[in-house]
Amino acid sequence: MLHSALINVMVKAARRAGRALSRDLGEIENLQVSLKGPANFVSLADKRAEQMLYDDLTKARPGYGFLGEEGGSREGTDKSNTWIVDPLDGTTNFLHGIPQFAISIGLQREGVIVAGVIYNPATDELYIAERGKGAFLNDTRLRVAARKQLSDCVIACGLPHIGRGDHELSRREMTEIQNRVAGLRRFGAASLDLAYVAAGRLDGYWERNLQPWDIAAGLIMVREAGGVVSGIEGGDTAMATGHVVCGNETIQRELVKILKPLG
């Protein structure tokens, strides 16, 4: 199908970086790995992929700002547009050879996410969304699942690891949700969790303490697939707070109702 010039730029960049990550996945034992923090790994593959994305996106759209997980914020001459990029979401999965990781590219314009691409090179699944134009997986239109009862739903979450997050709060949240749902899942890549909600594979998802590059592309993916994304307190605060909850309108509302009092 035909995509806009903007989406084509994002897809081309994601696929090129994805080819490099696929090669590195095949050489996983030989990757040089450094510790960025407790159980938070960063690899040469991660840094190389971000540089490739920066080079390609900057060449295609000179002047746009760039916010990446590894390189931080780089201001451009165009103050209205900023790429928000995670070159390897699911780094720990990647370094263990688990094929649940993705490149995530969002474009923020005047403070609003207007386009997103999420690409898992291990499965060759390419998710795209552009404001007002819908969300797609490999050219198939996406819609969030229609289930209305939590007891029928499979919900994804994040789990804080060593040295990060509020473990006690996480346990309270899981206990409350587990008692109400058909299944609870933790996959380890926020961008793909959001993409799976958009695709109807998951009925809902929540996680705390995320960064803008974790969720920028996923937010527009869910919304363009007919879903609702908010902060855990409700309202459009996910990018500001890093706390996200989503699903169809009914399931998102039910999740907020359970999670908000716990925090």
GROMACS .gro file of N, CA and C in nm, residues 42-110:
model
  207
   42VAL      N    1   2.345  -0.229   2.796
   42VAL     CA    2   2.351  -0.158   2.669
   42VAL      C    3   2.465  -0.218   2.588
   43SER      N    4   2.443  -0.241   2.464
   43SER     CA    5   2.540  -0.312   2.381
   43SER      C    6   2.588  -0.223   2.269
   44LEU      N    7   2.693  -0.268   2.206
   44LEU     CA    8   2.740  -0.198   2.086
   44LEU      C    9   2.631  -0.195   1.981
   45ALA      N   10   2.552  -0.300   1.974
   45ALA     CA   11   2.442  -0.306   1.876
   45ALA      C   12   2.344  -0.192   1.898
   46ASP      N   13   2.310  -0.166   2.023
   46ASP     CA   14   2.218  -0.060   2.062
   46ASP      C   15   2.270   0.075   2.013
   47LYS      N   16   2.395   0.105   2.046
   47LYS     CA   17   2.453   0.235   2.010
   47LYS      C   18   2.467   0.250   1.858
   48ARG      N   19   2.506   0.143   1.793
   48ARG     CA   20   2.523   0.148   1.647
   48ARG      C   21   2.388   0.171   1.578
   49ALA      N   22   2.285   0.103   1.626
   49ALA     CA   23   2.152   0.119   1.566
   49ALA      C   24   2.103   0.262   1.583
   50GLU      N   25   2.126   0.323   1.699
   50GLU     CA   26   2.081   0.461   1.719
   50GLU      C   27   2.154   0.556   1.624
   51GLN      N   28   2.284   0.534   1.605
   51GLN     CA   29   2.359   0.621   1.514
   51GLN      C   30   2.307   0.609   1.371
   52MET      N   31   2.275   0.486   1.330
   52MET     CA   32   2.219   0.465   1.196
   52MET      C   33   2.086   0.538   1.181
   53LEU      N   34   2.002   0.527   1.282
   53LEU     CA   35   1.872   0.594   1.277
   53LEU      C   36   1.889   0.746   1.274
   54TYR      N   37   1.980   0.795   1.356
   54TYR     CA   38   2.005   0.940   1.356
   54TYR      C   39   2.053   0.987   1.219
   55ASP      N   40   2.146   0.914   1.162
   55ASP     CA   41   2.200   0.953   1.031
   55ASP      C   42   2.091   0.954   0.924
   56ASP      N   43   2.011   0.848   0.919
   56ASP     CA   44   1.909   0.836   0.815
   56ASP      C   45   1.797   0.940   0.833
   57LEU      N   46   1.750   0.956   0.955
   57LEU     CA   47   1.639   1.049   0.979
   57LEU      C   48   1.683   1.194   0.960
   58THR      N   49   1.804   1.224   1.004
   58THR     CA   50   1.855   1.361   0.990
   58THR      C   51   1.882   1.396   0.844
   59LYS      N   52   1.930   1.298   0.770
   59LYS     CA   53   1.953   1.322   0.627
   59LYS      C   54   1.821   1.350   0.555
   60ALA      N   55   1.716   1.274   0.593
   60ALA     CA   56   1.586   1.289   0.526
   60ALA      C   57   1.512   1.415   0.570
   61ARG      N   58   1.528   1.453   0.696
   61ARG     CA   59   1.458   1.569   0.751
   61ARG      C   60   1.558   1.656   0.827
   62PRO      N   61   1.644   1.728   0.754
   62PRO     CA   62   1.744   1.813   0.820
   62PRO      C   63   1.676   1.915   0.911
   63GLY      N   64   1.730   1.934   1.026
   63GLY     CA   65   1.676   2.034   1.117
   63GLY      C   66   1.586   1.981   1.225
   64TYR      N   67   1.529   1.862   1.206
   64TYR     CA   68   1.444   1.805   1.310
   64TYR      C   69   1.529   1.772   1.433
   65GLY      N   70   1.472   1.792   1.552
   65GLY     CA   71   1.538   1.750   1.674
   65GLY      C   72   1.539   1.598   1.685
   66PHE      N   73   1.620   1.548   1.778
   66PHE     CA   74   1.633   1.402   1.794
   66PHE      C   75   1.651   1.371   1.941
   67LEU      N   76   1.563   1.285   1.993
   67LEU     CA   77   1.573   1.237   2.132
   67LEU      C   78   1.587   1.086   2.127
   68GLY      N   79   1.705   1.037   2.166
   68GLY     CA   80   1.730   0.893   2.162
   68GLY      C   81   1.772   0.840   2.298
   69GLU      N   82   1.750   0.712   2.320
   69GLU     CA   83   1.782   0.654   2.450
   69GLU      C   84   1.931   0.663   2.481
   70GLU      N   85   2.014   0.638   2.382
   70GLU     CA   86   2.158   0.635   2.407
   70GLU      C   87   2.222   0.772   2.402
   71GLY      N   88   2.185   0.852   2.302
   71GLY     CA   89   2.252   0.980   2.280
   71GLY      C   90   2.186   1.099   2.344
   72GLY      N   91   2.070   1.079   2.404
   72GLY     CA   92   1.999   1.189   2.467
   72GLY      C   93   1.939   1.284   2.365
   73SER      N   94   1.921   1.409   2.406
   73SER     CA   95   1.853   1.508   2.324
   73SER      C   96   1.952   1.586   2.239
   74ARG      N   97   1.920   1.597   2.109
   74ARG     CA   98   2.001   1.678   2.018
   74ARG      C   99   1.906   1.776   1.949
   75GLU      N  100   1.923   1.901   1.980
   75GLU     CA  101   1.832   2.003   1.926
   75GLU      C  102   1.859   2.026   1.778
   76GLY      N  103   1.753   2.053   1.705
   76GLY     CA  104   1.764   2.087   1.565
   76GLY      C  105   1.724   2.231   1.542
   77THR      N  106   1.738   2.276   1.421
   77THR     CA  107   1.698   2.413   1.389
   77THR      C  108   1.546   2.426   1.378
   78ASP      N  109   1.481   2.314   1.350
   78ASP     CA  110   1.334   2.310   1.344
   78ASP      C  111   1.282   2.274   1.482
   79LYS      N  112   1.233   2.373   1.555
   79LYS     CA  113   1.190   2.353   1.694
   79LYS      C  114   1.053   2.286   1.704
   80SER      N  115   0.983   2.270   1.592
   80SER     CA  116   0.848   2.213   1.595
   80SER      C  117   0.848   2.060   1.590
   81ASN      N  118   0.955   2.001   1.533
   81ASN     CA  119   0.956   1.857   1.507
   81ASN      C  120   1.073   1.788   1.578
   82THR      N  121   1.041   1.677   1.645
   82THR     CA  122   1.145   1.599   1.714
   82THR      C  123   1.121   1.451   1.694
   83TRP      N  124   1.223   1.382   1.647
   83TRP     CA  125   1.219   1.236   1.645
   83TRP      C  126   1.241   1.184   1.787
   84ILE      N  127   1.161   1.087   1.828
   84ILE     CA  128   1.179   1.024   1.959
   84ILE      C  129   1.203   0.876   1.933
   85VAL      N  130   1.324   0.829   1.964
   85VAL     CA  131   1.372   0.701   1.910
   85VAL      C  132   1.427   0.610   2.019
   86ASP      N  133   1.381   0.487   2.018
   86ASP     CA  134   1.447   0.380   2.094
   86ASP      C  135   1.506   0.283   1.991
   87PRO      N  136   1.638   0.277   1.981
   87PRO     CA  137   1.699   0.193   1.878
   87PRO      C  138   1.689   0.045   1.906
   88LEU      N  139   1.666   0.010   2.034
   88LEU     CA  140   1.655  -0.131   2.071
   88LEU      C  141   1.574  -0.142   2.199
   89ASP      N  142   1.444  -0.146   2.184
   89ASP     CA  143   1.355  -0.162   2.298
   89ASP      C  144   1.344  -0.311   2.328
   90GLY      N  145   1.377  -0.348   2.449
   90GLY     CA  146   1.385  -0.490   2.484
   90GLY      C  147   1.529  -0.539   2.479
   91THR      N  148   1.622  -0.454   2.525
   91THR     CA  149   1.764  -0.487   2.518
   91THR      C  150   1.797  -0.617   2.592
   92THR      N  151   1.738  -0.635   2.709
   92THR     CA  152   1.767  -0.756   2.786
   92THR      C  153   1.719  -0.880   2.712
   93ASN      N  154   1.601  -0.873   2.650
   93ASN     CA  155   1.555  -0.983   2.566
   93ASN      C  156   1.656  -1.011   2.455
   94PHE      N  157   1.698  -0.905   2.387
   94PHE     CA  158   1.791  -0.916   2.275
   94PHE      C  159   1.920  -0.986   2.318
   95LEU      N  160   1.974  -0.943   2.431
   95LEU     CA  161   2.102  -0.997   2.476
   95LEU      C  162   2.091  -1.141   2.525
   96HIS      N  163   1.969  -1.186   2.548
   96HIS     CA  164   1.948  -1.326   2.584
   96HIS      C  165   1.896  -1.408   2.466
   97GLY      N  166   1.894  -1.347   2.348
   97GLY     CA  167   1.850  -1.419   2.229
   97GLY      C  168   1.700  -1.439   2.221
   98ILE      N  169   1.623  -1.363   2.297
   98ILE     CA  170   1.477  -1.372   2.295
   98ILE      C  171   1.425  -1.276   2.187
   99PRO      N  172   1.352  -1.325   2.087
   99PRO     CA  173   1.316  -1.241   1.971
   99PRO      C  174   1.198  -1.148   1.996
  100GLN      N  175   1.196  -1.084   2.112
  100GLN     CA  176   1.091  -0.988   2.147
  100GLN      C  177   1.158  -0.855   2.175
  101PHE      N  178   1.190  -0.784   2.068
  101PHE     CA  179   1.254  -0.653   2.078
  101PHE      C  180   1.217  -0.574   1.954
  102ALA      N  181   1.240  -0.444   1.958
  102ALA     CA  182   1.194  -0.362   1.846
  102ALA      C  183   1.271  -0.231   1.837
  103ILE      N  184   1.268  -0.175   1.719
  103ILE     CA  185   1.308  -0.037   1.694
  103ILE      C  186   1.180   0.046   1.699
  104SER      N  187   1.184   0.155   1.774
  104SER     CA  188   1.066   0.239   1.790
  104SER      C  189   1.100   0.382   1.750
  105ILE      N  190   1.025   0.437   1.656
  105ILE     CA  191   1.046   0.575   1.608
  105ILE      C  192   0.914   0.649   1.615
  106GLY      N  193   0.911   0.756   1.692
  106GLY     CA  194   0.795   0.844   1.695
  106GLY      C  195   0.833   0.983   1.648
  107LEU      N  196   0.740   1.054   1.588
  107LEU     CA  197   0.764   1.194   1.552
  107LEU      C  198   0.668   1.281   1.631
  108GLN      N  199   0.727   1.371   1.709
  108GLN     CA  200   0.648   1.467   1.787
  108GLN      C  201   0.650   1.602   1.717
  109ARG      N  202   0.531   1.656   1.691
  109ARG     CA  203   0.519   1.786   1.624
  109ARG      C  204   0.436   1.877   1.712
  110GLU      N  205   0.495   1.990   1.750
  110GLU     CA  206   0.426   2.086   1.838
  110GLU      C  207   0.371   2.016   1.963
   0.00000   0.00000   0.00000
